[in-house]
Amino acid sequence: MHTIEFFFDVSSPWTYLAFEGIQPLAARDDVTVEWKPILVGGVFNKVNPSVYENRDKPVPAKARYYQKDLRDWARFAGLEIGQPPVFPVNSVKVMRGAFVALEEGKLVPYARRAFQRYWTELADISQEDEVRGIAADAGLDADALMEKIADPAYKDKLRETTDELIDKRWRRYAASATTGWYCWRRGSHGIDRDACPRRLGKRESPVCRLLVA
């Protein structure tokens, strides 16, 4: 049995691509996916604050290529990814809600709907009504979800998984050489959906950490 830790925030278009791309692996009998909601803004704040400067002062040629690259990947994946008028978006409430969905066994439909609502339908998912709608569409009790995500325990969960990713992200290169971690990240090199399990099959009790941000 192989385990994949999937760290994600629905505010990232590249994570949307990775989320859908990993579903064939998640459906396999010999693969277990551990869904890890995070705040990508929290990652940027701690390890890469230059992202904000680049957004304020983008290099035109690089920005054009970025958009083309994203459109190409979206077309390849069969997804519609637009340009939300609210970007970056505050995804705190939605991502806290992901823990509730996880507890209810409805993480995938919840996260998928959140991705769709933001990247395809271009809604402002920071709004409470949007979070309620996403929860309801995923078959969750919206009132119960909103009550839970106001609980400090759910705030702590999101903070803890974000910090966990930061720690693992910075240790991943050394770890890959010493413990056999296999980090697979979507990029312009393409995707081999079988690469992760095939590599991990050589290890005892393997864990694949899929780092997407």
mmCIF file of C-alpha atoms in Angstrom:
data_model
loop_
_atom_site.group_PDB
_atom_site.id
_atom_site.type_symbol
_atom_site.label_atom_id
_atom_site.label_comp_id
_atom_site.label_asym_id
_atom_site.label_seq_id
_atom_site.Cartn_x
_atom_site.Cartn_y
_atom_site.Cartn_z
ATOM 1 C CA MET A 1 0.000 0.000 0.000
ATOM 2 C CA HIS A 2 1.267 3.454 -0.956
ATOM 3 C CA THR A 3 0.427 6.696 0.836
ATOM 4 C CA ILE A 4 0.375 10.112 -0.806
ATOM 5 C CA GLU A 5 0.237 13.258 1.299
ATOM 6 C CA PHE A 6 -1.465 15.907 -0.810
ATOM 7 C CA PHE A 7 -1.046 19.447 0.534
ATOM 8 C CA PHE A 8 -3.373 21.897 -1.195
ATOM 9 C CA ASP A 9 -5.080 25.274 -1.205
ATOM 10 C CA VAL A 10 -7.953 25.896 -3.616
ATOM 11 C CA SER A 11 -6.676 29.427 -4.276
ATOM 12 C CA SER A 12 -3.907 28.035 -6.522
ATOM 13 C CA PRO A 13 -4.700 27.192 -10.167
ATOM 14 C CA TRP A 14 -1.738 24.823 -10.386
ATOM 15 C CA THR A 15 -3.083 22.953 -7.388
ATOM 16 C CA TYR A 16 -6.426 22.633 -9.175
ATOM 17 C CA LEU A 17 -4.614 20.907 -12.019
ATOM 18 C CA ALA A 18 -2.743 18.644 -9.615
ATOM 19 C CA PHE A 19 -5.919 17.866 -7.643
ATOM 20 C CA GLU A 20 -7.682 16.562 -10.738
ATOM 21 C CA GLY A 21 -4.511 14.916 -12.027
ATOM 22 C CA ILE A 22 -4.077 12.836 -8.896
ATOM 23 C CA GLN A 23 -7.606 11.405 -8.889
ATOM 24 C CA PRO A 24 -6.654 8.333 -11.000
ATOM 25 C CA LEU A 25 -4.020 7.502 -8.387
ATOM 26 C CA ALA A 26 -6.458 8.125 -5.540
ATOM 27 C CA ALA A 27 -8.862 5.623 -7.112
ATOM 28 C CA ARG A 28 -6.326 2.805 -7.021
ATOM 29 C CA ASP A 29 -6.743 0.037 -4.437
ATOM 30 C CA ASP A 30 -3.056 0.175 -3.511
ATOM 31 C CA VAL A 31 -2.945 3.948 -2.956
ATOM 32 C CA THR A 32 -4.196 6.020 -0.028
ATOM 33 C CA VAL A 33 -4.290 9.804 -0.323
ATOM 34 C CA GLU A 34 -3.980 11.852 2.847
ATOM 35 C CA TRP A 35 -5.546 15.205 2.039
ATOM 36 C CA LYS A 36 -3.772 18.097 3.800
ATOM 37 C CA PRO A 37 -5.511 21.496 3.525
ATOM 38 C CA ILE A 38 -3.104 24.428 3.865
ATOM 39 C CA LEU A 39 -2.895 28.170 3.296
ATOM 40 C CA VAL A 40 -0.499 28.897 0.468
ATOM 41 C CA GLY A 41 -0.325 32.517 1.643
ATOM 42 C CA GLY A 42 1.046 31.252 4.925
ATOM 43 C CA VAL A 43 3.774 29.437 3.034
ATOM 44 C CA PHE A 44 4.657 32.564 1.057
ATOM 45 C CA ASN A 45 4.727 34.680 4.206
ATOM 46 C CA LYS A 46 7.273 32.435 5.865
ATOM 47 C CA VAL A 47 9.501 31.231 3.052
ATOM 48 C CA ASN A 48 8.955 33.291 -0.084
ATOM 49 C CA PRO A 49 7.610 36.821 0.538
ATOM 50 C CA SER A 50 9.141 37.934 -2.772
ATOM 51 C CA VAL A 51 6.011 36.522 -4.430
ATOM 52 C CA TYR A 52 4.126 39.640 -3.371
ATOM 53 C CA GLU A 53 6.727 41.965 -4.865
ATOM 54 C CA ASN A 54 6.610 40.025 -8.130
ATOM 55 C CA ARG A 55 2.835 40.433 -8.222
ATOM 56 C CA ASP A 56 3.127 44.186 -7.660
ATOM 57 C CA LYS A 57 5.855 44.574 -10.277
ATOM 58 C CA PRO A 58 5.449 41.725 -12.781
ATOM 59 C CA VAL A 59 7.829 41.207 -15.674
ATOM 60 C CA PRO A 60 5.493 41.560 -18.702
ATOM 61 C CA ALA A 61 7.060 38.807 -20.811
ATOM 62 C CA LYS A 62 7.139 36.406 -17.885
ATOM 63 C CA ALA A 63 3.516 37.219 -16.974
ATOM 64 C CA ARG A 64 2.367 36.562 -20.542
ATOM 65 C CA TYR A 65 4.171 33.228 -20.631
ATOM 66 C CA TYR A 66 2.743 32.276 -17.244
ATOM 67 C CA GLN A 67 -0.806 32.815 -18.498
ATOM 68 C CA LYS A 68 -0.125 30.924 -21.710
ATOM 69 C CA ASP A 69 1.423 28.042 -19.783
ATOM 70 C CA LEU A 70 -1.584 27.884 -17.468
ATOM 71 C CA ARG A 71 -4.037 27.943 -20.372
ATOM 72 C CA ASP A 72 -2.108 25.161 -22.109
ATOM 73 C CA TRP A 73 -2.164 22.963 -19.005
ATOM 74 C CA ALA A 74 -5.846 23.652 -18.389
ATOM 75 C CA ARG A 75 -6.679 22.686 -21.969
ATOM 76 C CA PHE A 76 -4.581 19.533 -21.630
ATOM 77 C CA ALA A 77 -6.399 18.604 -18.408
ATOM 78 C CA GLY A 78 -9.831 19.425 -19.800
ATOM 79 C CA LEU A 79 -10.438 22.130 -17.203
ATOM 80 C CA GLU A 80 -11.679 25.685 -17.563
ATOM 81 C CA ILE A 81 -9.459 28.043 -15.596
ATOM 82 C CA GLY A 82 -10.201 31.733 -15.867
ATOM 83 C CA GLN A 83 -8.911 34.886 -14.195
ATOM 84 C CA PRO A 84 -10.931 35.596 -11.020
ATOM 85 C CA PRO A 85 -11.512 39.313 -10.434
ATOM 86 C CA VAL A 86 -10.586 38.758 -6.777
ATOM 87 C CA PHE A 87 -7.009 37.479 -6.798
ATOM 88 C CA PRO A 88 -5.354 36.573 -4.579
ATOM 89 C CA VAL A 89 -8.372 35.473 -2.575
ATOM 90 C CA ASN A 90 -8.704 34.903 1.162
ATOM 91 C CA SER A 91 -9.359 31.153 1.265
ATOM 92 C CA VAL A 92 -9.135 30.748 5.048
ATOM 93 C CA LYS A 93 -12.780 29.837 5.630
ATOM 94 C CA VAL A 94 -12.959 27.502 2.651
ATOM 95 C CA MET A 95 -9.803 25.704 3.707
ATOM 96 C CA ARG A 96 -10.954 25.339 7.309
ATOM 97 C CA GLY A 97 -14.130 23.885 5.861
ATOM 98 C CA ALA A 98 -12.038 21.305 4.047
ATOM 99 C CA PHE A 99 -11.262 19.708 7.406
ATOM 100 C CA VAL A 100 -14.985 19.397 8.090
ATOM 101 C CA ALA A 101 -15.476 17.830 4.664
ATOM 102 C CA LEU A 102 -12.610 15.469 5.399
ATOM 103 C CA GLU A 103 -14.278 14.350 8.624
ATOM 104 C CA GLU A 104 -17.508 13.719 6.737
ATOM 105 C CA GLY A 105 -15.811 11.757 3.975
ATOM 106 C CA LYS A 106 -16.628 14.427 1.390
ATOM 107 C CA LEU A 107 -13.300 16.134 0.855
ATOM 108 C CA VAL A 108 -13.068 15.472 -2.873
ATOM 109 C CA PRO A 109 -16.510 16.829 -3.863
ATOM 110 C CA TYR A 110 -16.048 19.772 -1.492
ATOM 111 C CA ALA A 111 -12.603 20.723 -2.784
ATOM 112 C CA ARG A 112 -13.626 20.150 -6.402
ATOM 113 C CA ARG A 113 -16.611 22.447 -6.004
ATOM 114 C CA ALA A 114 -14.444 25.103 -4.349
ATOM 115 C CA PHE A 115 -11.931 24.923 -7.195
ATOM 116 C CA GLN A 116 -14.729 25.152 -9.766
ATOM 117 C CA ARG A 117 -16.465 28.010 -8.025
ATOM 118 C CA TYR A 118 -13.307 30.094 -7.914
ATOM 119 C CA TRP A 119 -11.364 29.205 -11.055
ATOM 120 C CA THR A 120 -14.177 28.385 -13.478
ATOM 121 C CA GLU A 121 -17.110 30.433 -12.213
ATOM 122 C CA LEU A 122 -14.841 33.230 -10.922
ATOM 123 C CA ALA A 123 -16.708 33.700 -7.635
ATOM 124 C CA ASP A 124 -15.258 35.365 -4.543
ATOM 125 C CA ILE A 125 -14.950 32.304 -2.311
ATOM 126 C CA SER A 126 -13.879 34.415 0.661
ATOM 127 C CA GLN A 127 -17.531 35.334 1.199
ATOM 128 C CA GLU A 128 -19.526 33.390 3.764
ATOM 129 C CA ASP A 129 -22.424 32.790 1.370
ATOM 130 C CA GLU A 130 -19.997 31.208 -1.082
ATOM 131 C CA VAL A 131 -18.575 28.901 1.591
ATOM 132 C CA ARG A 132 -22.102 27.873 2.516
ATOM 133 C CA GLY A 133 -22.960 27.192 -1.114
ATOM 134 C CA ILE A 134 -19.845 25.090 -1.647
ATOM 135 C CA ALA A 135 -20.638 23.073 1.470
ATOM 136 C CA ALA A 136 -24.242 22.514 0.417
ATOM 137 C CA ASP A 137 -23.233 21.494 -3.109
ATOM 138 C CA ALA A 138 -20.889 18.900 -1.593
ATOM 139 C CA GLY A 139 -23.706 17.448 0.495
ATOM 140 C CA LEU A 140 -22.611 18.996 3.791
ATOM 141 C CA ASP A 141 -24.659 20.792 6.423
ATOM 142 C CA ALA A 142 -23.665 24.396 5.744
ATOM 143 C CA ASP A 143 -24.747 25.708 9.161
ATOM 144 C CA ALA A 144 -22.799 23.011 10.984
ATOM 145 C CA LEU A 145 -19.732 23.651 8.830
ATOM 146 C CA MET A 146 -19.794 27.392 9.489
ATOM 147 C CA GLU A 147 -20.097 26.778 13.219
ATOM 148 C CA LYS A 148 -17.149 24.379 13.202
ATOM 149 C CA ILE A 149 -14.778 26.571 11.209
ATOM 150 C CA ALA A 150 -15.207 29.330 13.801
ATOM 151 C CA ASP A 151 -13.873 26.936 16.437
ATOM 152 C CA PRO A 152 -10.204 27.541 17.382
ATOM 153 C CA ALA A 153 -9.545 23.826 16.870
ATOM 154 C CA TYR A 154 -10.132 24.154 13.113
ATOM 155 C CA LYS A 155 -8.023 27.291 12.955
ATOM 156 C CA ASP A 156 -5.220 25.337 14.596
ATOM 157 C CA LYS A 157 -5.591 22.423 12.159
ATOM 158 C CA LEU A 158 -5.026 24.714 9.187
ATOM 159 C CA ARG A 159 -2.058 26.393 10.817
ATOM 160 C CA GLU A 160 -0.509 23.050 11.733
ATOM 161 C CA THR A 161 -0.733 21.534 8.240
ATOM 162 C CA THR A 162 0.676 24.731 6.719
ATOM 163 C CA ASP A 163 3.629 24.598 9.087
ATOM 164 C CA GLU A 164 4.013 20.877 8.369
ATOM 165 C CA LEU A 165 4.308 21.578 4.648
ATOM 166 C CA ILE A 166 6.838 24.353 5.193
ATOM 167 C CA ASP A 167 8.988 22.003 7.243
ATOM 168 C CA LYS A 168 8.750 19.151 4.744
ATOM 169 C CA ARG A 169 9.230 21.385 1.734
ATOM 170 C CA TRP A 170 12.550 22.673 3.027
ATOM 171 C CA ARG A 171 13.741 19.193 3.984
ATOM 172 C CA ARG A 172 12.593 17.382 0.845
ATOM 173 C CA TYR A 173 15.866 17.342 -1.112
ATOM 174 C CA ALA A 174 17.959 15.870 1.694
ATOM 175 C CA ALA A 175 15.161 13.483 2.574
ATOM 176 C CA SER A 176 14.855 12.197 -0.977
ATOM 177 C CA ALA A 177 18.477 11.164 -0.847
ATOM 178 C CA THR A 178 18.361 9.559 2.584
ATOM 179 C CA THR A 179 14.878 8.134 3.118
ATOM 180 C CA GLY A 180 13.482 7.623 -0.358
ATOM 181 C CA TRP A 181 10.854 10.356 -0.401
ATOM 182 C CA TYR A 182 9.473 10.920 -3.851
ATOM 183 C CA CYS A 183 8.155 14.436 -4.420
ATOM 184 C CA TRP A 184 6.099 14.832 -7.583
ATOM 185 C CA ARG A 185 5.162 18.297 -8.653
ATOM 186 C CA ARG A 186 3.274 19.395 -11.715
ATOM 187 C CA GLY A 187 5.434 21.426 -14.065
ATOM 188 C CA SER A 188 6.312 22.093 -17.671
ATOM 189 C CA HIS A 189 8.151 18.759 -17.825
ATOM 190 C CA GLY A 190 4.848 16.887 -18.010
ATOM 191 C CA ILE A 191 3.119 14.317 -15.835
ATOM 192 C CA ASP A 192 3.705 10.612 -15.353
ATOM 193 C CA ARG A 193 0.812 9.401 -13.222
ATOM 194 C CA ASP A 194 2.486 6.040 -12.679
ATOM 195 C CA ALA A 195 5.851 7.418 -11.638
ATOM 196 C CA CYS A 196 4.999 7.911 -7.991
ATOM 197 C CA PRO A 197 3.656 4.410 -7.217
ATOM 198 C CA ARG A 198 6.294 2.754 -9.387
ATOM 199 C CA ARG A 199 9.115 4.508 -7.544
ATOM 200 C CA LEU A 200 7.487 3.953 -4.184
ATOM 201 C CA GLY A 201 6.998 0.284 -4.898
ATOM 202 C CA LYS A 202 10.701 -0.198 -4.216
ATOM 203 C CA ARG A 203 10.356 1.042 -0.649
ATOM 204 C CA GLU A 204 8.909 -0.470 2.510
ATOM 205 C CA SER A 205 5.942 1.495 3.919
ATOM 206 C CA PRO A 206 6.445 4.290 1.373
ATOM 207 C CA VAL A 207 5.065 7.769 1.677
ATOM 208 C CA CYS A 208 4.824 10.109 -1.319
ATOM 209 C CA ARG A 209 4.593 13.735 -0.385
ATOM 210 C CA LEU A 210 2.960 15.713 -3.166
ATOM 211 C CA LEU A 211 3.918 19.322 -2.588
ATOM 212 C CA VAL A 212 1.835 21.793 -4.569
ATOM 213 C CA ALA A 213 1.653 25.481 -3.896
#
